XYZ file of C-alpha atoms in Angstrom:
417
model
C 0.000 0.000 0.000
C 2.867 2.738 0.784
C 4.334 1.620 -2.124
C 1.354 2.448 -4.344
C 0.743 5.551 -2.678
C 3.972 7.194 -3.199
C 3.693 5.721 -6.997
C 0.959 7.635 -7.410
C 2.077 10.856 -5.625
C 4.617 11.090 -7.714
C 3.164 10.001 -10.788
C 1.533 13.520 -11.533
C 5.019 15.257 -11.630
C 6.796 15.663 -14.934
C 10.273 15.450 -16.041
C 11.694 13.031 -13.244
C 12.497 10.066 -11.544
C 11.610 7.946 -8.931
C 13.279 4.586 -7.811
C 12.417 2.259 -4.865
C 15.003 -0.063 -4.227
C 15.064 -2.903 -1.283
C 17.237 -4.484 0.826
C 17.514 -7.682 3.149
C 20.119 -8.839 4.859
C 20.533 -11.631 7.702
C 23.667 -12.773 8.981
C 24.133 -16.123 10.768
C 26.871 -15.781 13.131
C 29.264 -18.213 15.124
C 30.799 -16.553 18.361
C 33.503 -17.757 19.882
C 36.008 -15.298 20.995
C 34.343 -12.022 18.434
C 35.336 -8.960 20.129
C 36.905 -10.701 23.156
C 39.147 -13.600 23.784
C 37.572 -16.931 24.635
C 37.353 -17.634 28.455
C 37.137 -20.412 30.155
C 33.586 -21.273 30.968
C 31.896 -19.381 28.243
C 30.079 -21.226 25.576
C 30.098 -20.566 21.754
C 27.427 -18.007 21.346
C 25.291 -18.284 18.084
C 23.124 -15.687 16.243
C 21.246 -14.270 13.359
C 20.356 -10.898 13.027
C 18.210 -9.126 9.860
C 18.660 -5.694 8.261
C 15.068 -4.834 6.088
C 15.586 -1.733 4.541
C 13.317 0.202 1.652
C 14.492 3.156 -0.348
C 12.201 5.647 -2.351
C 14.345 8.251 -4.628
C 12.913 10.871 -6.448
C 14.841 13.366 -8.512
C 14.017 15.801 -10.867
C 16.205 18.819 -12.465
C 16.255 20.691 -9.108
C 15.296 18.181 -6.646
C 16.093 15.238 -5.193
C 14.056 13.568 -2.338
C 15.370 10.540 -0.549
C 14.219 8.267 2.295
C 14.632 4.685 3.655
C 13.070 3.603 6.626
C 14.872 0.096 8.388
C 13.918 -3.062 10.332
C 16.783 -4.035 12.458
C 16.455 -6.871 14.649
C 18.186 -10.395 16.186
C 15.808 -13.445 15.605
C 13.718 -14.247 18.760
C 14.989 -11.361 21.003
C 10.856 -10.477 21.903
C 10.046 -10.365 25.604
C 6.121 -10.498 25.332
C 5.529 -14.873 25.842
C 2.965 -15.820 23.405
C 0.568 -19.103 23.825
C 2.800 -21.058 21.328
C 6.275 -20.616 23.156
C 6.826 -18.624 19.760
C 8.788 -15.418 21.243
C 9.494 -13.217 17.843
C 11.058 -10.458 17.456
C 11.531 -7.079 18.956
C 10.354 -4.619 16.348
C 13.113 -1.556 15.615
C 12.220 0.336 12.854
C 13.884 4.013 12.105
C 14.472 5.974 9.728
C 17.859 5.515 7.991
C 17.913 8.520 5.762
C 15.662 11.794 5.138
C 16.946 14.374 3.330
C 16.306 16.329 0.565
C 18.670 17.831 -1.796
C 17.741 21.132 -3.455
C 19.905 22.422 -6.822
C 21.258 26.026 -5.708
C 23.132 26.786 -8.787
C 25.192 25.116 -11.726
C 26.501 21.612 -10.177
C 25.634 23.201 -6.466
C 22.913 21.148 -4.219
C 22.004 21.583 -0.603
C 21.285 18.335 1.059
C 19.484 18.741 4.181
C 18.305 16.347 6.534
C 19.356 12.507 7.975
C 21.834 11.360 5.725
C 24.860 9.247 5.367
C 28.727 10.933 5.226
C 30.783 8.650 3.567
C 34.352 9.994 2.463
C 37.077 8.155 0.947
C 37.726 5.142 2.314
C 35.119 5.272 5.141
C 38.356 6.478 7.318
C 36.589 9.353 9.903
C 33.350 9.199 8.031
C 31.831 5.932 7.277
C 28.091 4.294 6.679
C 29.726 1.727 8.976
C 27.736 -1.282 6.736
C 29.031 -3.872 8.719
C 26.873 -3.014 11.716
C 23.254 -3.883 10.365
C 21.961 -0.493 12.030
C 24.281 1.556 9.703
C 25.029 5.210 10.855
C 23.547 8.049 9.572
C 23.998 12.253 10.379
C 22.059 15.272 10.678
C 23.322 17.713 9.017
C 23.601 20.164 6.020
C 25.923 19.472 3.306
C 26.592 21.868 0.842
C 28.010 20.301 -2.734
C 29.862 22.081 -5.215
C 31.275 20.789 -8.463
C 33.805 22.640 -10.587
C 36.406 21.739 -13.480
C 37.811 18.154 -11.831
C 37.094 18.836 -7.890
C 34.321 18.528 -5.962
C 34.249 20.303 -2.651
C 31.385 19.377 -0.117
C 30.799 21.793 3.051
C 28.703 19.910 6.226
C 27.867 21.038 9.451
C 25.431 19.551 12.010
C 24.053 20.957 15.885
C 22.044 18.285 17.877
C 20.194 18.085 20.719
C 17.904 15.748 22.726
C 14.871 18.197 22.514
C 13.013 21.363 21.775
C 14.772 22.891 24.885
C 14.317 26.876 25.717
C 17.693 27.201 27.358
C 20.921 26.000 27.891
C 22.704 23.477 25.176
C 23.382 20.556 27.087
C 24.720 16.862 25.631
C 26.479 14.118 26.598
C 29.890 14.421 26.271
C 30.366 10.783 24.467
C 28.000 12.018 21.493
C 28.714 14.723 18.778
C 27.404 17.976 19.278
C 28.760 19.553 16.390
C 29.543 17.892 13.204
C 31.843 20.453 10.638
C 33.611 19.389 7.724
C 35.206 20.754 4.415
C 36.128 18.323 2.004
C 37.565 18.905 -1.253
C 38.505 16.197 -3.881
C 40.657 16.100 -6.991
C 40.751 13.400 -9.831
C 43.395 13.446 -12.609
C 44.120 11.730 -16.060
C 46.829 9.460 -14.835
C 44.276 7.343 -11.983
C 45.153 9.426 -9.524
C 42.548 11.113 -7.140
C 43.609 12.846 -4.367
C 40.997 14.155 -1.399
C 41.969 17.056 1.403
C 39.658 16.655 4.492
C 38.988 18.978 7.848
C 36.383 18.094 10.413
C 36.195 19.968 13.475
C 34.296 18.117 15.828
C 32.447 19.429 19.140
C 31.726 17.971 22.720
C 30.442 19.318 25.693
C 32.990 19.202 29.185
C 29.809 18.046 30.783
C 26.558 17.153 30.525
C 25.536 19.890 32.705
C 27.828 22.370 30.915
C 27.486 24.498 27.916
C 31.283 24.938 27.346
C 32.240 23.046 24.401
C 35.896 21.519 23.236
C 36.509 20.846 19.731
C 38.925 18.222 18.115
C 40.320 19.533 14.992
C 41.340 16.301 12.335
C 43.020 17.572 8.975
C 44.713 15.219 6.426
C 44.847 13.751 2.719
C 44.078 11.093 1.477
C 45.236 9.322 -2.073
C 44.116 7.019 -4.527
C 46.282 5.491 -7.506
C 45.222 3.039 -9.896
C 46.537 1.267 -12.740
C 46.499 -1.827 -14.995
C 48.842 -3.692 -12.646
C 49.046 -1.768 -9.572
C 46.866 -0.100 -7.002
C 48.296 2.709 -4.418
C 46.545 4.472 -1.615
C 47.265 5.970 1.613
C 46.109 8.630 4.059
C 47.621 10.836 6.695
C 45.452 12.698 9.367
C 47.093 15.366 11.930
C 44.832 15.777 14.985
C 44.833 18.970 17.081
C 42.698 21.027 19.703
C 41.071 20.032 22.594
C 39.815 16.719 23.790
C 36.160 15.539 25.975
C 38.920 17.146 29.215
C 40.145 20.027 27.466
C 43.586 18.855 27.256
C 45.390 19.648 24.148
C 45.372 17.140 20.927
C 49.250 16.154 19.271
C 47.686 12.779 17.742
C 48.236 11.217 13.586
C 47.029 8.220 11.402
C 48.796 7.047 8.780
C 47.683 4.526 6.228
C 49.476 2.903 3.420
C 48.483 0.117 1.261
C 50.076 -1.273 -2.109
C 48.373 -3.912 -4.201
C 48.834 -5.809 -7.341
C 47.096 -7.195 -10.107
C 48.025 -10.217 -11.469
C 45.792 -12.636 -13.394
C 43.183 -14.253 -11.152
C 45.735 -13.358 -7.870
C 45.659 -9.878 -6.541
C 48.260 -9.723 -3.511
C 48.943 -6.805 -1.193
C 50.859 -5.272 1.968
C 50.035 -2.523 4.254
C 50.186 -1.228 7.474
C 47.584 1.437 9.539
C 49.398 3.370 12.270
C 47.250 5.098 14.982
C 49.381 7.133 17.532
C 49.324 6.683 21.062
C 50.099 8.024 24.731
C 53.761 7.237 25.637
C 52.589 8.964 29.325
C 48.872 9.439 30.250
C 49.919 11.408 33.180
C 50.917 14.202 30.809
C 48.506 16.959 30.238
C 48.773 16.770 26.166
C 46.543 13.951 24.805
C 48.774 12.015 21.892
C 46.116 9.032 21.428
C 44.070 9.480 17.790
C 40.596 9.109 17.387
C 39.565 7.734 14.306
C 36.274 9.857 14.862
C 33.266 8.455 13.057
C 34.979 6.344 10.425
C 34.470 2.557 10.126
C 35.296 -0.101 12.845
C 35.249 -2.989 11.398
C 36.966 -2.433 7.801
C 40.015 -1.315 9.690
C 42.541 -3.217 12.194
C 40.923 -6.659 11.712
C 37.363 -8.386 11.651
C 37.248 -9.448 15.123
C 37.081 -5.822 16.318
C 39.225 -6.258 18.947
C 39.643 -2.452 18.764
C 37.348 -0.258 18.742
C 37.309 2.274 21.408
C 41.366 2.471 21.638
C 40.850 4.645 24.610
C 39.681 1.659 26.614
C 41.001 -0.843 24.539
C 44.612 -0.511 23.955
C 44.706 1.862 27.205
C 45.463 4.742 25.187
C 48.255 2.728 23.855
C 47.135 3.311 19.888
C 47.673 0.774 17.404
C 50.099 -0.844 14.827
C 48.798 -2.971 11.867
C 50.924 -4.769 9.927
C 48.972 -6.712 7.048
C 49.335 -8.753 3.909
C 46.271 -10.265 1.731
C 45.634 -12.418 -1.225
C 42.660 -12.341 -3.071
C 41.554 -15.096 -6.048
C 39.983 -14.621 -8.713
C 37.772 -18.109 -9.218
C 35.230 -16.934 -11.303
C 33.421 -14.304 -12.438
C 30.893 -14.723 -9.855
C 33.355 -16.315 -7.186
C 36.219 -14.822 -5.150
C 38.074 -16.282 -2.529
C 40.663 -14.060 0.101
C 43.187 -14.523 2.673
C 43.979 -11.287 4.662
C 46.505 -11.493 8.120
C 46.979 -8.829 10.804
C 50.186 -8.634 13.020
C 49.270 -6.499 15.659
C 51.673 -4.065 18.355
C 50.860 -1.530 20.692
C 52.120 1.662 19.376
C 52.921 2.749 22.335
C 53.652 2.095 26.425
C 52.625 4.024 29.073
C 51.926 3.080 33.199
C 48.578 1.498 32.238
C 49.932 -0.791 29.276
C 51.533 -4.271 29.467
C 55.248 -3.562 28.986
C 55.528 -6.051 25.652
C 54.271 -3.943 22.235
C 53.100 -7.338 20.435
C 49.372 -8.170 20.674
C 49.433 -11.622 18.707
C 47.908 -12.548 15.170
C 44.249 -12.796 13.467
C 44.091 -14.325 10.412
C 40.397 -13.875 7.953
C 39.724 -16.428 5.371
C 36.587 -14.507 3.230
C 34.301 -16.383 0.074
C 32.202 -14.051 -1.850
C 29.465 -15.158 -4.411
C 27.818 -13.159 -6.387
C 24.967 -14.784 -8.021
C 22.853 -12.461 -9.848
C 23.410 -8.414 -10.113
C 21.056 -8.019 -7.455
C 22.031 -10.884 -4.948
C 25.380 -12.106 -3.249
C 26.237 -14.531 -0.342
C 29.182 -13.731 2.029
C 31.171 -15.913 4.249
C 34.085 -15.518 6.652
C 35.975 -17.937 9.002
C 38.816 -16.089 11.407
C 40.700 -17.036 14.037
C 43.030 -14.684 16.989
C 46.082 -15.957 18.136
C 46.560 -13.777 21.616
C 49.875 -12.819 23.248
C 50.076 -11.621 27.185
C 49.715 -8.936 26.487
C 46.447 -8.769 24.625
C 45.648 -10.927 27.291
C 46.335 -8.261 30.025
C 44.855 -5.424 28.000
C 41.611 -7.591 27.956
C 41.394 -8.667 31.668
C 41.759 -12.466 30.634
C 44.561 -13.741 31.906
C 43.316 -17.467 30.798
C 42.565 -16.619 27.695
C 42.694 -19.201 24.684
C 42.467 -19.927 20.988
C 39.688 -17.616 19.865
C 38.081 -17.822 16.165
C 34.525 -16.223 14.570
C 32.153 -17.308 11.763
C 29.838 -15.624 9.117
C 28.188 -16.274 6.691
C 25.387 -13.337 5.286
C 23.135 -13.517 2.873
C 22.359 -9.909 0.988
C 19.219 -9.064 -1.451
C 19.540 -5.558 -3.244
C 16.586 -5.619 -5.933
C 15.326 -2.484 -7.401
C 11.329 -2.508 -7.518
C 10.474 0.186 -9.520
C 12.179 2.695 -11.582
C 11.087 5.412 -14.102
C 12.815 6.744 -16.506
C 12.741 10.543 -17.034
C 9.667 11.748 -18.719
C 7.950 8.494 -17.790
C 5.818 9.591 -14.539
């Protein structure tokens, strides 16, 4: 029925498009050490969760309207008994994206609303698609388009009501989202991006003062017939949640190759660290709101360095092979050697944090359908160990396998509606 409604809302406008697209996507999951080493006494833990999204795009010469309402849930996680001993599901539908996009000049729009900010590679601002929830912003965006650049302009202000005074948050959440970014593609495969995003916290949540981490970097992109190059360096300055000045960098670098069916590759991701936490300058990066899971290995071991590397930051040294079997089939091998990339009074004294290795299938079986799978295993040091709190910690490993359906449902053509 919604369907058909908004079908025929917008089948009395003229010279445009509209597009409704699905998606569904459960995942079947085998935990056994995911996100923490294996203890003693804890059981494998095993479960399937569901993302159910719908999309409705319509665009026409000077306006674009887009929204897609979700349906994220784990099967059988309803409270409410029922006569059968059939539990369901807890409903927990939201709204993804809502945002329109207005045309304010020659290859200008203004996007306005709940969107997603994805940049680059997903490095400080990510969809994060491996978490079925996704993340999306509020915010403006202002897009500009000019020779070979494109330069976007966002900024976002949030708060948990319609107060009449004061601007209070909680200091763990954004209050203020800015960003420039300004990209640049050449004739040779090379496209290079500049990036700034200042981002602002309250001290408190009973304070108006606010402290804002400044992040400034490049990132760039090389491709060729044999050979793929890319790499990124961020600089991060100002203040942090405590006020205490920012001297923190990332540095990325990745070379791959091409050839035949094999594509090999090195890299390593370096995210600095505190060498003494009792100092008053804060030298630990944060990676912001870029992705989790593409970055520093599949088991997300570390995700919130501040907690879980003690402020330590990170080292990742990693090779992968990918294979070619098919058109449709791929097969990839990708290891992570892992080191503190720093020591302080709250680390363990020994840098290396062991070894997780990520064997990864991927079939594609129609343009619209694919099935994913994933076996990895963690090989833990004493010092991970320590860092985590389990001292008996053993031989961890995960499984996936997830099952994604992208059809489109309807589309028309321009000058069709």
């Amino acid at each position: 029925m919604f369907i058909f409604i908004a079908i025929l809302c917008f089948s009395t406008l003229s010279q445009a498009q509209l597009s409704i697209d699905a998606e569904y996507r459960p995942r079947f999951e085998l935990r056994d050490g995911y996100r923490k080493i294996v203890t003693p006494g804890n059981a494998s833990s095993f479960i399937i969760s569901q993302r159910t999204r719908l999309s409705f795009t319509y665009k026409s010469e000077n306006l674009k309207l887009h929204f897609t309402p979700q349906d994220v849930r784990v099967w059988g996680d309803e409270k409410l008994a029922s006569s059968t001993g059939v539990y369901g599901d807890n409903a927990s539908v939201d709204l993804l994206e809502g945002y329109v996009e207005i045309n304010v000049g020659n290859k200008s729009w203004l996007s306005v609303g709940r969107q997603q900010l994805v940049y680059d590679r997903q490095r400080l601002l990510a969809a994060r698609n491996w978490n079925q929830n996704g993340l999306s912003y509020d915010a403006v965006v202002l897009k500009l388009e000019f020779y070979s650049w494109r330069l976007h302009a966002g900024a976002s202000w949030n708060s948990f009501n319609a107060t009449t005074a004061n601007n209070f948050y909680l200091p763990d959440r954004i209050k203020t989202l800015n960003f420039i970014w300004a990209n640049r593609s050449f004739e040779n495969n090379l496209n290079v991006s500049f990036l700034h995003i200042a981002s602002g916290v309250t001290e408190t949540d009973s304070t108006n003062t606010l402290h804002f981490r400044q992040t400034t970097g490049i990132f760039a992109n090389y491709k060729s017939t044999f050979t793929k190059l890319r790499g990124n360096a961020y600089y991060q300055y100002g203040k942090n949640n405590s006020g205490n000045i920012i001297n923190a960098f990332l540095v990325d670098a990745e070379a791959g190759f091409s050839l035949g069916q094999w594509s090999p590759g090195v890299g390593l991701s370096y995210l600095s660290g505190d060498d003494n936490i009792s100092d008053a300058t804060d030298q630990l990066f944060d990676p912001l709101y870029g992705a989790r899971h593409r970055f520093f290995g599949h088991m997300d071991y570390f995700r919130n360095f501040n907690s879980h590397t003690k402020q330590g930051g990170l080292a990742d040294f990693f090779a992968y092979i990918e294979y070619q079997v098919s058109p449709e089939v791929s097969l990839a091998n990708i290891g992570h050697y892992f080191l503190l990339a720093q020591t302080n009074s709250s680390t363990p004294d020994k840098k290396n944090l062991g070894y997780e290795n990520e064997l990864a299938l991927n079939y594609k079986f129609n343009s619209w359908g694919s099935l994913k799978s994933g076996y990895l295993f963690y090989i833990p040091t004493d010092s991970l160990k320590e860092l985590q709190r389990s001292p008996d910690g053993k031989f961890s490993q995960f499984f996936y396998m997830e099952l994604s359906i992208k059809p489109n449902l309807f589309n028309a053509d321009k000058y069709d509606l």
